[in-house]
Coordinates of C-alpha atoms in Angstrom, one line a residue:
Chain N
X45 CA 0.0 0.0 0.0
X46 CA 1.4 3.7 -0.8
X47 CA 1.6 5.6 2.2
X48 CA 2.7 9.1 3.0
X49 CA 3.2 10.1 7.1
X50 CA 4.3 13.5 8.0
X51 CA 6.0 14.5 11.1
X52 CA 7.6 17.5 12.8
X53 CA 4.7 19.9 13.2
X54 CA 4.2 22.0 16.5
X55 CA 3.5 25.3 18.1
X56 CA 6.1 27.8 17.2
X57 CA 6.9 31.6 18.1
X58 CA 7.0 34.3 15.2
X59 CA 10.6 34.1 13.5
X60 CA 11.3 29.9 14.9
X61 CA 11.9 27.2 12.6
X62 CA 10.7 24.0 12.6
X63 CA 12.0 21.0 10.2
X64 CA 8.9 18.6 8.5
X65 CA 9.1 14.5 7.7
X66 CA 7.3 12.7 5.2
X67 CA 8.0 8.6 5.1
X68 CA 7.1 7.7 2.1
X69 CA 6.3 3.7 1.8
X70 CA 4.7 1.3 -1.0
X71 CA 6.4 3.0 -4.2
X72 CA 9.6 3.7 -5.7
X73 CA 10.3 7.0 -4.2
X74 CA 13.3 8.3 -5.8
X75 CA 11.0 7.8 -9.1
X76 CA 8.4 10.7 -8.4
X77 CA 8.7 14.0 -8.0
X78 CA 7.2 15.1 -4.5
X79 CA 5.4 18.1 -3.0
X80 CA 4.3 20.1 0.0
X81 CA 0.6 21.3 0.3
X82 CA -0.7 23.3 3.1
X83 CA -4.3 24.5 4.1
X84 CA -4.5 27.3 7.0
X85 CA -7.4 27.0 9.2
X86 CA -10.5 26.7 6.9
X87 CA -9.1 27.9 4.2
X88 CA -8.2 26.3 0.5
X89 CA -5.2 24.5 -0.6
X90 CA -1.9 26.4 -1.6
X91 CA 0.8 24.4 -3.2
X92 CA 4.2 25.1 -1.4
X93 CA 7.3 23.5 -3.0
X94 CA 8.1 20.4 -5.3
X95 CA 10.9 18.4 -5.7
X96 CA 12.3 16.5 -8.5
X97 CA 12.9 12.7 -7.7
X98 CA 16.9 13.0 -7.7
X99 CA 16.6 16.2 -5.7
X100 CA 18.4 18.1 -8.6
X101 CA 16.1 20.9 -8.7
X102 CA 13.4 22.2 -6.4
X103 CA 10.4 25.2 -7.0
X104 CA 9.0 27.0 -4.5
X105 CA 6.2 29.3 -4.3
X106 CA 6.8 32.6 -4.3
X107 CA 5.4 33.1 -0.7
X108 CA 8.1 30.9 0.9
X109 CA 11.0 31.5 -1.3
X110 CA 14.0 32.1 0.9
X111 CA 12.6 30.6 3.9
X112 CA 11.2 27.2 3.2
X113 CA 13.7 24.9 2.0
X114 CA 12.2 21.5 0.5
X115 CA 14.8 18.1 0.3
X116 CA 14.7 14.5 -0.1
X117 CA 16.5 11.5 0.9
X118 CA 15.9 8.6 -1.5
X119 CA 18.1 6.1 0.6
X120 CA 15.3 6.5 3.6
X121 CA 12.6 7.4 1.3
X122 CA 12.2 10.6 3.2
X123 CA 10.9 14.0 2.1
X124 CA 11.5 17.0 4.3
X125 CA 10.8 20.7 4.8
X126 CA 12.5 23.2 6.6
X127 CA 11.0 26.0 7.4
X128 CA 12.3 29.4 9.3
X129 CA 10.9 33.2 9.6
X130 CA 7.8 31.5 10.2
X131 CA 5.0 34.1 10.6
X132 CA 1.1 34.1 11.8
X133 CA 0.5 33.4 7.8
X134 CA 2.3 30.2 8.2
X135 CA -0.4 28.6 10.0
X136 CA -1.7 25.4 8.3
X137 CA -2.1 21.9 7.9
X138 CA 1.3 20.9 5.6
X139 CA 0.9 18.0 3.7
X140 CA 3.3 15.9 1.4
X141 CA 1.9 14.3 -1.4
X142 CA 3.1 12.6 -4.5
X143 CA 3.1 13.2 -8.1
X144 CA 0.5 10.7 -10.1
X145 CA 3.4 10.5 -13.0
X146 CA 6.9 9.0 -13.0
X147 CA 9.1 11.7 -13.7
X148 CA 7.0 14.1 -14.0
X149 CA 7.9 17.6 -12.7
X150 CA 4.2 18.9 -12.8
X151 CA 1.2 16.7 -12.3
X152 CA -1.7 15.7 -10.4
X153 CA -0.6 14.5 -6.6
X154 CA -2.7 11.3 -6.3
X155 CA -0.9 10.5 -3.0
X156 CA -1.4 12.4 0.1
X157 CA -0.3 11.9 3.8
X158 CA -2.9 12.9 6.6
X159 CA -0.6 16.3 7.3
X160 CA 1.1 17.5 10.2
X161 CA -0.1 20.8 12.0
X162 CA 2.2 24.2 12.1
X163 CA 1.2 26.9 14.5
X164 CA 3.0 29.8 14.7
X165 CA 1.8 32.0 17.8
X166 CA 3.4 34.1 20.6
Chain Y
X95 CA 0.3 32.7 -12.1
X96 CA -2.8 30.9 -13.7
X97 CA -6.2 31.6 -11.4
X98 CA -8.8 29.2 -11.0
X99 CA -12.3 29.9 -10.5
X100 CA -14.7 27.6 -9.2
X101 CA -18.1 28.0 -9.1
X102 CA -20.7 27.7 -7.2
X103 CA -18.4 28.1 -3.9
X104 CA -21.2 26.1 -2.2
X105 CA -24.6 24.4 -3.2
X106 CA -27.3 22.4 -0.9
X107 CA -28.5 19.1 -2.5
X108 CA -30.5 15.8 -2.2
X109 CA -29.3 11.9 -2.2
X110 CA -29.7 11.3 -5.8
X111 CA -29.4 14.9 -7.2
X112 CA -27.4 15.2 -10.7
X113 CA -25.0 17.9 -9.1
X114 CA -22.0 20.0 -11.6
X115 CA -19.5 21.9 -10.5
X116 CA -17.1 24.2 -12.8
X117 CA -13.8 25.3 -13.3
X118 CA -12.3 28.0 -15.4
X119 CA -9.2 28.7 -16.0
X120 CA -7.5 32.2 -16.3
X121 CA -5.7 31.1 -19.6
X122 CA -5.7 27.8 -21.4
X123 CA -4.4 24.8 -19.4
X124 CA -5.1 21.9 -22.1
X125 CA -6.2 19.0 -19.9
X126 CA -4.2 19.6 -17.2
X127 CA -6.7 19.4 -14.9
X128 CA -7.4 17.5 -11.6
X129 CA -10.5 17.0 -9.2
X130 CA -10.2 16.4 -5.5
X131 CA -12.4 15.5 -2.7
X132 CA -11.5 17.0 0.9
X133 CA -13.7 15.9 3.9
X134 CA -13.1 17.4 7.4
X135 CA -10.3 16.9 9.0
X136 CA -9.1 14.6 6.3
X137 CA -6.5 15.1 3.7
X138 CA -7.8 15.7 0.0
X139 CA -8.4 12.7 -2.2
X140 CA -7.8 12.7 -6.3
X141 CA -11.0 12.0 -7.9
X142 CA -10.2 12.9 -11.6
X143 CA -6.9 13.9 -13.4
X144 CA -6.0 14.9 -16.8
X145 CA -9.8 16.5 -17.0
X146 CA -11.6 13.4 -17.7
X147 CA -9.1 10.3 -16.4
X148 CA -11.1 8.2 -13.4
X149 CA -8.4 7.8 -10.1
X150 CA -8.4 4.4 -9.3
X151 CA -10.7 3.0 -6.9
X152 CA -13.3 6.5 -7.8
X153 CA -17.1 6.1 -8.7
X154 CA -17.9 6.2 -12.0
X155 CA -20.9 8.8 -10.5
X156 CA -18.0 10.9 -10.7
X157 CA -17.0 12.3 -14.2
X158 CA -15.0 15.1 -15.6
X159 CA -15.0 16.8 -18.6
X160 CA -13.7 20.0 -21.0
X161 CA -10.0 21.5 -21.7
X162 CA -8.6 24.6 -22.6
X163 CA -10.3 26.8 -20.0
X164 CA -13.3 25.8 -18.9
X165 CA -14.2 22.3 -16.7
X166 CA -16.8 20.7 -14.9
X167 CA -17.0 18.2 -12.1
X168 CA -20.6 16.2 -12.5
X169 CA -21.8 14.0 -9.4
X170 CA -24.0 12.1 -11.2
X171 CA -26.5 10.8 -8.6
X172 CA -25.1 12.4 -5.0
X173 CA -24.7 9.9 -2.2
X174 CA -24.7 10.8 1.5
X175 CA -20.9 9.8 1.4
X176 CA -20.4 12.6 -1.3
X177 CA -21.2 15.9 1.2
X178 CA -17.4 17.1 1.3
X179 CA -15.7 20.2 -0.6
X180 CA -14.7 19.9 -4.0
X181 CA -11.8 21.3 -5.8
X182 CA -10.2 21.8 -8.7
X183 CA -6.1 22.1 -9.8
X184 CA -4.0 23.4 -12.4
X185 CA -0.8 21.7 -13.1
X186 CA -0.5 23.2 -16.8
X187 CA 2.3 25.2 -15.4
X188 CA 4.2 26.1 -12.5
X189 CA 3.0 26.8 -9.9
X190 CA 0.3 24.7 -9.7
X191 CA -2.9 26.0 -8.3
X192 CA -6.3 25.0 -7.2
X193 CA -9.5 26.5 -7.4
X194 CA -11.1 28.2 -4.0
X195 CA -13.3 25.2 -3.4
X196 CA -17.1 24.3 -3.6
X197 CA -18.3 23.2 -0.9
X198 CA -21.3 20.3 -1.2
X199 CA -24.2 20.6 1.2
X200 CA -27.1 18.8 2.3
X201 CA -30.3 20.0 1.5

């Protein structure tokens, strides 16, 4: 069974930095490219970063550029986020979630972990 | 960036209504298109991708349709299990981006 399981999310002070986990099971990870999703509090979805499935190159949306940092290691079939200057705006569910299409650096994410929670409060 | 604009953002319905949702796009995206399902407190689920592709394992009540710029989402006979938010995704180009949502009521 495909399975994605995030970790590392907490309660954090304006300015902290927190680092996220995704173990990714059932597939051959370092074939797919690989994303972060996040959701604030009843809001919609916003599409964070990607990586490709060697970790060559990585895209970030604009919004996090220069202080999320998105990363992979394919020997423990593990996809990360770090993430500093966290502000109030920060707040969300983050979720990884896979790419439907080998190799693909733009797709459809048909694989999607339950997400881990980020609150960033004084 | 390429918008997304769903519509209806939220509609009340019956068991067994034919229900439709749409998607437009803010410049032509082909069929790179996707349809999820969120429920609360649960993470989104692929329902439809390349505008008219079933994800494994979904309904066939479930169908999509169009390209270029303008989508729809049909439910064709709503179950109970169906009440949820609905939305749609880009992945044309980067960055990918999703409509704001419908959200699926009971009546």
């Amino acid at each position: 069974e495909v399975q994605l399981l995030e970790s590392g999310g907490g309660l954090v002070q304006p300015g902290g930095s927190l680092r996220l986990s995704c173990a990714a099971s059932g597939f051959t990870f370092s074939s797919y490219a690989m994303s972060w999703v996040r959701q604030a509090p009843g809001k919609g979805l916003e599409w964070v970063s990607t990586i490709i499935g060697s970790g060559a190159n990585t895209y970030s949306a604009d919004s996090v550029k220069g202080r999320f940092t998105i990363s992979r290691d394919n020997s423990k079939d593990t996809l990360y986020l770090q993430i500093t200057s966290l502000r109030a705006e920060d707040t969300a569910v983050y979720y990884c979630a896979k790419l439907v299409t080998r190799d693909a650096l733009n797709d459809a994410f048909d694989v999607w972990g339950r997400g881990t929670m980020v609150t960033v409060s004084s | 960036d390429i918008q997304m604009t769903q519509s209806p953002s939220s509609l009340s319905a019956s068991v067994g209504d034919r229900v439709t949702i749409t998607c437009r796009a803010s410049q032509g995206i082909a069929n790179f298109l996707a349809w999820f399902q969120q429920k609360p407190g649960k993470a989104p689920k692929l329902l439809v991708y390349a505008a008219s592709s079933f994800q494994r394992g979904v309904p066939s009540r479930f169908r999509g349709s169009g390209s270029g710029t303008n989508f729809t989402l049909t439910i064709t006979s709503l179950q109970p299990e169906d009440f949820a938010i609905y939305y749609c995704q880009q992945y044309n180009s980067l960055p990918p981006t999703f409509g704001r949502g419908t959200k699926v009521e009971i009546k």
